[in-house]
PDB file of C-alpha atoms in Angstrom:
ATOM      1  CA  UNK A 270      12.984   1.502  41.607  1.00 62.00           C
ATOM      2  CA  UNK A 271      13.204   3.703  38.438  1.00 82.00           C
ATOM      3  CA  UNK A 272      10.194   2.999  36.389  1.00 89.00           C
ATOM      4  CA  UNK A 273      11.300   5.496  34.091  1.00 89.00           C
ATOM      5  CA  UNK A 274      14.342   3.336  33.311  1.00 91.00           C
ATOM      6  CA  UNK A 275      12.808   0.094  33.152  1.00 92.00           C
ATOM      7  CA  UNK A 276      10.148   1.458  30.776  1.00 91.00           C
ATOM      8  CA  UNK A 277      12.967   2.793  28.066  1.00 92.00           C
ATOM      9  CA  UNK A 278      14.968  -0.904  28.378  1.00 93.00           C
ATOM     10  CA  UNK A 279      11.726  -2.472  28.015  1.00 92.00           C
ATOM     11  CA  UNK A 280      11.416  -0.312  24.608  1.00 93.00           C
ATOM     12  CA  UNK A 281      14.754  -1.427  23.602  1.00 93.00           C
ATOM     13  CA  UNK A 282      13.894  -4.784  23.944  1.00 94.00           C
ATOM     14  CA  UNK A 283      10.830  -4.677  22.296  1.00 93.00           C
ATOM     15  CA  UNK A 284      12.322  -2.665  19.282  1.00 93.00           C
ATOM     16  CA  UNK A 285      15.013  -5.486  19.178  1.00 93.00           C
ATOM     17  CA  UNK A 286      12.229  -8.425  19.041  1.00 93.00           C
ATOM     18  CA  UNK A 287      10.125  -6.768  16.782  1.00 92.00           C
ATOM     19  CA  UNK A 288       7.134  -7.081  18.940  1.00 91.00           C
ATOM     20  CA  UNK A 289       4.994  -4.726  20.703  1.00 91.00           C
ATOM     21  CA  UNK A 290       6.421  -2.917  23.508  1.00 90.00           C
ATOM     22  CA  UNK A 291       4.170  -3.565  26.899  1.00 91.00           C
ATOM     23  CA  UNK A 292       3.170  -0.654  29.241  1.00 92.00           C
ATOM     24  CA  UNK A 293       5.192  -0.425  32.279  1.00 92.00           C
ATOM     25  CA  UNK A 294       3.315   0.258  35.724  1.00 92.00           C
ATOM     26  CA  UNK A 295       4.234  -0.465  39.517  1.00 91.00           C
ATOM     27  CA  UNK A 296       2.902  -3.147  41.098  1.00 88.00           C
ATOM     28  CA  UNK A 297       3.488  -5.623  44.153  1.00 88.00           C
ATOM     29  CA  UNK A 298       4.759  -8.471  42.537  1.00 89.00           C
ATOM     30  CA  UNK A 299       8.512  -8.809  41.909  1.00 90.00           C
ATOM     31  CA  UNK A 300       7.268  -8.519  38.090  1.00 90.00           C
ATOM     32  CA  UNK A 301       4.469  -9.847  36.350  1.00 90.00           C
ATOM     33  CA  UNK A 302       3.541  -9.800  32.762  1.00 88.00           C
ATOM     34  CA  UNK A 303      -0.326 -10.129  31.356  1.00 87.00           C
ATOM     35  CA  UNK A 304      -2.346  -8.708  28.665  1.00 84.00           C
ATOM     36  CA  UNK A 305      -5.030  -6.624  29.786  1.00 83.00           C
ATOM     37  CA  UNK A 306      -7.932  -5.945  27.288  1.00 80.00           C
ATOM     38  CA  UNK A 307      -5.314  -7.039  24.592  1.00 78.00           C
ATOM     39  CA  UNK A 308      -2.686  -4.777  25.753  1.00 86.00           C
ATOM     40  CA  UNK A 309       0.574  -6.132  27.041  1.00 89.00           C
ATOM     41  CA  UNK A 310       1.011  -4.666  30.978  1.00 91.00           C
ATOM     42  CA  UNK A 311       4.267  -5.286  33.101  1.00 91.00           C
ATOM     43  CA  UNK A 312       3.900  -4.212  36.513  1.00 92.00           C
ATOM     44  CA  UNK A 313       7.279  -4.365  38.494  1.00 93.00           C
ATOM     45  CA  UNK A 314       7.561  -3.958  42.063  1.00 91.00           C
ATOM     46  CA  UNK A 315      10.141  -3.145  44.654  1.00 90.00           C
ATOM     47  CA  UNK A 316      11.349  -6.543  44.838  1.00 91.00           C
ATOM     48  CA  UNK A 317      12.723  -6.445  41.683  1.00 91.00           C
ATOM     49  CA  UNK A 318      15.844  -4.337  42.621  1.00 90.00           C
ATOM     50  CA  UNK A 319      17.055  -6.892  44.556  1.00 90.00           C
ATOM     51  CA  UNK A 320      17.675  -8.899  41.662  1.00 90.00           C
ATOM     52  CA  UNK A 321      20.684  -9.275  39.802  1.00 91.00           C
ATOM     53  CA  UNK A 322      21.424  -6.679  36.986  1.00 89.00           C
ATOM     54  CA  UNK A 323      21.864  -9.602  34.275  1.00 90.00           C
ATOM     55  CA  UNK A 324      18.807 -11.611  35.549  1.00 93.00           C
ATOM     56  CA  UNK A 325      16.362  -7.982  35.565  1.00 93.00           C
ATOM     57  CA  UNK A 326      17.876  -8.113  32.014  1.00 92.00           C
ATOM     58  CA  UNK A 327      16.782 -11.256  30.798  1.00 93.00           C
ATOM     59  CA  UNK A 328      13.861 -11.298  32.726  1.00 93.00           C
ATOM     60  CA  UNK A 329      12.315  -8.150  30.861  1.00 94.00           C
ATOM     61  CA  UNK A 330      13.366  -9.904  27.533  1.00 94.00           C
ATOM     62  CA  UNK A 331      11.470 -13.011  28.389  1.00 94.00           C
ATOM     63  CA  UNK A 332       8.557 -11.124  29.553  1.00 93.00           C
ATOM     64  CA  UNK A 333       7.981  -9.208  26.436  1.00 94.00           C
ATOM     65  CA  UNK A 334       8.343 -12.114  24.398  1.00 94.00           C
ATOM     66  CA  UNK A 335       5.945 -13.661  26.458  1.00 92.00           C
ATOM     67  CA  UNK A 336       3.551 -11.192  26.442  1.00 91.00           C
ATOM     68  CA  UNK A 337       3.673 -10.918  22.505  1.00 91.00           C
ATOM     69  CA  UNK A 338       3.257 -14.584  22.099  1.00 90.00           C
ATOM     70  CA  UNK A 339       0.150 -14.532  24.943  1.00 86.00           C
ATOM     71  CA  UNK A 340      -1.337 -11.766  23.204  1.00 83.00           C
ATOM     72  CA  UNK A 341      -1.197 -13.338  19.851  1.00 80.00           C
ATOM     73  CA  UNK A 342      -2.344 -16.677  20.514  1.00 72.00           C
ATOM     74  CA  UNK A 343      -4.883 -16.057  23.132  1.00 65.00           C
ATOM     75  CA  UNK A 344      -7.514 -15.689  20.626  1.00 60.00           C
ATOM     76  CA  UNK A 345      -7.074 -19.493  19.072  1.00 63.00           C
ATOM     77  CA  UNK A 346      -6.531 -20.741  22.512  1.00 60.00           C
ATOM     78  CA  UNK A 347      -9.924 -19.673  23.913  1.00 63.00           C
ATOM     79  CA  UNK A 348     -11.288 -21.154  20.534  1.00 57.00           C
ATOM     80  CA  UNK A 349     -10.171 -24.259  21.302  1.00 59.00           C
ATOM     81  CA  UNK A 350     -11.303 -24.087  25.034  1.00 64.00           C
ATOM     82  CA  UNK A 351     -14.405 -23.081  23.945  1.00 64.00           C
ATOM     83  CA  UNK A 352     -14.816 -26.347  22.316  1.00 61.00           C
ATOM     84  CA  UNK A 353     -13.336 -28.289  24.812  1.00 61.00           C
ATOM     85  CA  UNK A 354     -15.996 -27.299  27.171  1.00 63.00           C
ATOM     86  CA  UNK A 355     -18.475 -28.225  24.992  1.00 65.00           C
ATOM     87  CA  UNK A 356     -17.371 -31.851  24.292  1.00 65.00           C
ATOM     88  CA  UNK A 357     -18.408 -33.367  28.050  1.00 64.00           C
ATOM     89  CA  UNK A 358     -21.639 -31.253  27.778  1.00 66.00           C
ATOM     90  CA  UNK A 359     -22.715 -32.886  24.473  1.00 69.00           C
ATOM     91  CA  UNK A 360     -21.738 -36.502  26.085  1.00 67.00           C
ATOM     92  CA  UNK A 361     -24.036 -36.009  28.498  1.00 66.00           C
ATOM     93  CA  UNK A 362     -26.864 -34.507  26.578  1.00 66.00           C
ATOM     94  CA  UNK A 363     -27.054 -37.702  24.135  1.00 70.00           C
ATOM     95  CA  UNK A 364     -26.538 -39.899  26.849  1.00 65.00           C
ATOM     96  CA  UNK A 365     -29.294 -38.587  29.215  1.00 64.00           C
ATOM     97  CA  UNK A 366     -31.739 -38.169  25.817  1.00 66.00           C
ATOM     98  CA  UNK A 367     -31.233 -41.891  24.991  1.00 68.00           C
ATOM     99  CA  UNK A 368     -31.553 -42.856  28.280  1.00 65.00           C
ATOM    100  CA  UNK A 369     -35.156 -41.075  28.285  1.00 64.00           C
ATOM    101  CA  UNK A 370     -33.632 -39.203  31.948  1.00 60.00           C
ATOM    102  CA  UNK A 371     -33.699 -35.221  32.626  1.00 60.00           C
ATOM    103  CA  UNK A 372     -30.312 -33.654  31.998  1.00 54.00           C
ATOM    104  CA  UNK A 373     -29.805 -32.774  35.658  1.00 55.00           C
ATOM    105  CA  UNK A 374     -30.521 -35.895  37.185  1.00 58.00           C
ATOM    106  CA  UNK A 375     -29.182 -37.967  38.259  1.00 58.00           C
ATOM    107  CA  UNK A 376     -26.155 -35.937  40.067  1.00 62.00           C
ATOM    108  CA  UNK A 377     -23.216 -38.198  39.381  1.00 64.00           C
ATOM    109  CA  UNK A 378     -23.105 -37.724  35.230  1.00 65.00           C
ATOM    110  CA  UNK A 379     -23.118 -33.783  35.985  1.00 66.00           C
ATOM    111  CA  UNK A 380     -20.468 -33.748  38.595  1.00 71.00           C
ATOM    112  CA  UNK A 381     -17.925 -36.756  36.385  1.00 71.00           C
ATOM    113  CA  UNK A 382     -18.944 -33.930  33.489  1.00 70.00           C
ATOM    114  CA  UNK A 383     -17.625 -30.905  35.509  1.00 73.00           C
ATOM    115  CA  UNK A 384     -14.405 -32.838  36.304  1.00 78.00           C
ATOM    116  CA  UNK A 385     -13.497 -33.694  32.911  1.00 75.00           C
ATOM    117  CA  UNK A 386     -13.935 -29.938  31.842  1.00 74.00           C
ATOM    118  CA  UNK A 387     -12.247 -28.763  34.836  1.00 78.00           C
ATOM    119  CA  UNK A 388      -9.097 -31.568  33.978  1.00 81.00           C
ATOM    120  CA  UNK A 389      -9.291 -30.695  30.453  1.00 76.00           C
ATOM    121  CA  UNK A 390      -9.227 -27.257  30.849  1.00 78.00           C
ATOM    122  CA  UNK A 391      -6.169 -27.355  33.004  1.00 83.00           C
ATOM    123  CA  UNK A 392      -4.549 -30.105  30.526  1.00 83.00           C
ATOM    124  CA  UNK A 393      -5.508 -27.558  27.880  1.00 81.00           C
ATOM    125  CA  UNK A 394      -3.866 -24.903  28.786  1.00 84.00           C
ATOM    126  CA  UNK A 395      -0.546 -26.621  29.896  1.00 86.00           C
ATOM    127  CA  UNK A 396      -0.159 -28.166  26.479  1.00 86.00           C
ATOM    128  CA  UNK A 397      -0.611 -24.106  25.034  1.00 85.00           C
ATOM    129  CA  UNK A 398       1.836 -23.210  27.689  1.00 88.00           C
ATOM    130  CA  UNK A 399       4.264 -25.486  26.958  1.00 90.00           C
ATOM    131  CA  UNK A 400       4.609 -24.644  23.758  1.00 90.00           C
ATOM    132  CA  UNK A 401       5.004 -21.105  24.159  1.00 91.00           C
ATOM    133  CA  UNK A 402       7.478 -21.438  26.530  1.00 93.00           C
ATOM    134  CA  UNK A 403       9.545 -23.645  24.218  1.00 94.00           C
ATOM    135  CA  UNK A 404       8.640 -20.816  21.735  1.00 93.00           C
ATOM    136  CA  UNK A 405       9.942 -18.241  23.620  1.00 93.00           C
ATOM    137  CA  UNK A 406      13.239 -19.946  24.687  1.00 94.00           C
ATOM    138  CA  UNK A 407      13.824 -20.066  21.198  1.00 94.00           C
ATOM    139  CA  UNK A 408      13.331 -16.502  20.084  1.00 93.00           C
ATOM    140  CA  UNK A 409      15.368 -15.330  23.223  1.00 94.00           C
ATOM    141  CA  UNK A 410      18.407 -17.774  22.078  1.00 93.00           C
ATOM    142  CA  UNK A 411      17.790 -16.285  18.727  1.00 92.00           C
ATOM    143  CA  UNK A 412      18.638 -12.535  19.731  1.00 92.00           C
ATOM    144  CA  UNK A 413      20.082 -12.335  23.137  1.00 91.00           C
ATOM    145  CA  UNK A 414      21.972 -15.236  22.691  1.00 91.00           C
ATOM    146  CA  UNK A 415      23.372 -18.448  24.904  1.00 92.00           C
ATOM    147  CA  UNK A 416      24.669 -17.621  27.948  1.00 92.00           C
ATOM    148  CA  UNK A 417      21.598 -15.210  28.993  1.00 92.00           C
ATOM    149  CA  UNK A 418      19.188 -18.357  28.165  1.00 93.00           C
ATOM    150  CA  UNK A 419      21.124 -20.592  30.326  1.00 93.00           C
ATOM    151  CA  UNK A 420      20.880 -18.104  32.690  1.00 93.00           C
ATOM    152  CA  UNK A 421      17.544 -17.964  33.066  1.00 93.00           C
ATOM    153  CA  UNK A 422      17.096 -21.549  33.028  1.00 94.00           C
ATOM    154  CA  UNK A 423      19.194 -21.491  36.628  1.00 94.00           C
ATOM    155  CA  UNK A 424      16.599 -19.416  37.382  1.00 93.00           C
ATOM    156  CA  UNK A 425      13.495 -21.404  36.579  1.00 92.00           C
ATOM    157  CA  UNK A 426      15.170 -23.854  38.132  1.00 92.00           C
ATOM    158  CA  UNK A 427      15.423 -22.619  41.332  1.00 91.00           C
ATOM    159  CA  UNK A 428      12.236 -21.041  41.324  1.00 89.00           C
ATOM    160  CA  UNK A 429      10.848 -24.586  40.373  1.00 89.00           C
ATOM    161  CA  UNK A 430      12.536 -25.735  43.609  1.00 89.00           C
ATOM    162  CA  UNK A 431      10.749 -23.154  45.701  1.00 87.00           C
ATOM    163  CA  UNK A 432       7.095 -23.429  44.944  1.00 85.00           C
ATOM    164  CA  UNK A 433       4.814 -25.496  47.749  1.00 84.00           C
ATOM    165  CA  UNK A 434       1.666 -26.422  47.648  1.00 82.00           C
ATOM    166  CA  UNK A 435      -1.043 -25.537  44.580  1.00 76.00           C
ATOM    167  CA  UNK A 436       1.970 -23.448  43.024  1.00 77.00           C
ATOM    168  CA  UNK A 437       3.511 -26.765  42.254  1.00 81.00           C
ATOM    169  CA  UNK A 438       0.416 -27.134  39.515  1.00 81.00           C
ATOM    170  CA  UNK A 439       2.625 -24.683  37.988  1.00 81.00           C
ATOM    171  CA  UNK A 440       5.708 -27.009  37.168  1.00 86.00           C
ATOM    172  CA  UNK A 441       3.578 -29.197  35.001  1.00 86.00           C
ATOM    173  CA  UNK A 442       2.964 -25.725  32.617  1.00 86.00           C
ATOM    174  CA  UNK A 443       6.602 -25.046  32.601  1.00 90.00           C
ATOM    175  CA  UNK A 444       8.661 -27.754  30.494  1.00 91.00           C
ATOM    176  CA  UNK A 445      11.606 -28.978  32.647  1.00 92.00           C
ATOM    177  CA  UNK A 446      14.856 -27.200  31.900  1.00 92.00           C
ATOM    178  CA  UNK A 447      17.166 -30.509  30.922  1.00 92.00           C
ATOM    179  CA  UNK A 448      14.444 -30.783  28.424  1.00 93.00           C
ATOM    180  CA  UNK A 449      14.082 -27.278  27.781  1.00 94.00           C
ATOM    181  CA  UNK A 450      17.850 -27.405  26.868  1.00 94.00           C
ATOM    182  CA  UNK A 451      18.282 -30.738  24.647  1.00 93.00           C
ATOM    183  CA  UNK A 452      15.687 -29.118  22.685  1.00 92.00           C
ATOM    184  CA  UNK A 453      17.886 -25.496  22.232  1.00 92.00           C
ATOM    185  CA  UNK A 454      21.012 -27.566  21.489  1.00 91.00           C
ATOM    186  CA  UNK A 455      19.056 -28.496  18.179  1.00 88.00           C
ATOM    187  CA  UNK A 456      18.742 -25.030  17.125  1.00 81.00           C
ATOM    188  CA  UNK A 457      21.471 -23.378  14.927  1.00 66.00           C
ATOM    189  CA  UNK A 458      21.220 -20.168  16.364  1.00 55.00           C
ATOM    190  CA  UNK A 459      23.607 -17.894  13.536  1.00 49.00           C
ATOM    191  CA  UNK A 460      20.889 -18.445  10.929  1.00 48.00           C
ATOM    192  CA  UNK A 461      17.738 -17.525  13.103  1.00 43.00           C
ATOM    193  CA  UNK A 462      19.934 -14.884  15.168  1.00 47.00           C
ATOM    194  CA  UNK A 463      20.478 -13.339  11.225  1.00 45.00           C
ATOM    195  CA  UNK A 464      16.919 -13.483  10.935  1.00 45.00           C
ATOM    196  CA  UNK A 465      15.754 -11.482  14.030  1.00 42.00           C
ATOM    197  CA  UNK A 466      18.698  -9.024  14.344  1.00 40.00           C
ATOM    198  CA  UNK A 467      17.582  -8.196  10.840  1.00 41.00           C
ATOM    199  CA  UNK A 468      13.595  -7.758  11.397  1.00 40.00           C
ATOM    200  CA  UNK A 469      14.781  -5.941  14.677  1.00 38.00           C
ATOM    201  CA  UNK A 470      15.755  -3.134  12.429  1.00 39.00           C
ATOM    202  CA  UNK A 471      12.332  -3.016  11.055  1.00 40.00           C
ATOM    203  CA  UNK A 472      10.119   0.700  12.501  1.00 40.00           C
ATOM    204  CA  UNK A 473       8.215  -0.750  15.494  1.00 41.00           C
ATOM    205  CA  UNK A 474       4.951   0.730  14.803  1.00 37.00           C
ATOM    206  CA  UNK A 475       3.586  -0.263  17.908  1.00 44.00           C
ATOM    207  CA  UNK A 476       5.598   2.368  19.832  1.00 45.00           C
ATOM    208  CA  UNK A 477       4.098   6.042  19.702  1.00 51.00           C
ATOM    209  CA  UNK A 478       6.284   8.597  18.261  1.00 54.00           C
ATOM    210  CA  UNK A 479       6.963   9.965  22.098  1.00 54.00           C
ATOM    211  CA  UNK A 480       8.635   6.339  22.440  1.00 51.00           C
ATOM    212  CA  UNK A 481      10.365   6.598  19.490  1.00 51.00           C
ATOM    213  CA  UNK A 482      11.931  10.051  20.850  1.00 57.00           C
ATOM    214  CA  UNK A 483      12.745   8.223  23.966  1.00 54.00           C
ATOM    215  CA  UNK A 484      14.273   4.944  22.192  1.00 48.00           C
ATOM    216  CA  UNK A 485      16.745   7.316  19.863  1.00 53.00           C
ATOM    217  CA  UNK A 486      18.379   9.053  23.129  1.00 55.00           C
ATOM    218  CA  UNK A 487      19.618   5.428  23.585  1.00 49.00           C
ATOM    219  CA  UNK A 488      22.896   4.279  22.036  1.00 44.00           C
ATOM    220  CA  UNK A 489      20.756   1.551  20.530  1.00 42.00           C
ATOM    221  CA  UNK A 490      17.756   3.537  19.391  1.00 45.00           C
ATOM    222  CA  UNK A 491      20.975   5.246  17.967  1.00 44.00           C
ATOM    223  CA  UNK A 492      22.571   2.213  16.148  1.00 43.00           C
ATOM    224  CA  UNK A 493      19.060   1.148  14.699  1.00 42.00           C
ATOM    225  CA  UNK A 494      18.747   4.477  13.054  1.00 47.00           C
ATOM    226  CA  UNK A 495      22.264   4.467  11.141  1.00 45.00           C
ATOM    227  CA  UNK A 496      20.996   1.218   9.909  1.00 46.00           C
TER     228      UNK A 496
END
């Protein structure tokens, strides 16, 4: 595994979103994208070279337009969870005070409480989810194009297939792909394609100038430049 490599694609690929390119580090996962103190991390591991050259591909494009739109929207989302939390909290506080009854007695209000924040929380954050995964099928259709979307819905597909146990919480995150799809089929994707290839060309200020270097070598750093 040539980090080295999958560090300058994953430059490319940021440069050609727009977005902020994520630091590349080894880890034990196949690959797995989160934002660490705000910064966008990708850690790949050895499993990953056992994967297709067009799916490695599209999986590092989806994973740095996931990270951008994590990192980005992270700070509303907590917002919003933060007063979520709040709302079964406050129920029971005005019920208990009208009721003339300590807060923590009896046990049955707090523990109905903790459940609804628990099942909020988790209905919370598969709405966000949703959303940015329809989000970022989008903005890959939009610059990569068709057939590597599709792809990677074969993928998510199969992967759906394969999880057991609590890892099937994570299907109701992910939208299902025929929806996923019906909903891309509704996007003209010249005019938005136009649109990104053309803020694309934009400087990336997030990269440092050593990146830059780096990103010119490449026959697309190249083609951005003549532009």
């Amino acid at each position: 595994m040539d980090l080295a490599q999958i560090s300058t694609r994953t430059e490319e690929l940021a440069a050609r979103f727009g977005v902020r390119s994520p630091r590349v580090e080894s880890g034990t996962a196949c690959l797995r994208a989160r934002v660490r103190k705000g910064k966008p991390i990708l850690a790949i591991g050895a499993a990953f070279d056992d994967v297709p050259a067009a799916e490695q591909d599209g999986a590092l494009a989806r994973a740095v337009v996931l990270l951008d739109l994590i990192r980005t929207g992270q700070t509303k989302f907590s917002f919003a969870i933060g007063l979520l939390l709040q709302v079964p909290i406050v129920v029971l506080a005005v019920v208990a005070i009208n009721r003339g009854v300590p807060l923590w007695q009896p046990i049955w209000p707090l523990a109905v409480a903790l459940m609804l924040a628990v099942f909020g929380l988790f209905a919370a954050f598969a709405v966000w989810y949703r959303s940015i995964v329809y989000r970022l099928d989008r903005r890959v259709l939009q610059v990569m194009g068709r057939p590597l979307v599709d792809l990677m819905l074969e993928v998510d597909a199969r992967e759906r297939a394969q999880r057991r146990g609590l890892g099937m919480l994570g299907n109701l995150c992910v939208p299902g792909e025929t929806r996923r799809r019906k909903r891309l089929d509704t996007i003209v994707p010249n005019r938005g394609a136009r649109r990104s290839i053309l803020a694309s060309r934009k400087p990336n200020y997030w990269l440092s100038e050593h990146q830059r270097n780096r990103l010119r070598s490449t026959t697309f750093g190249r083609d951005l430049d003549a532009h």
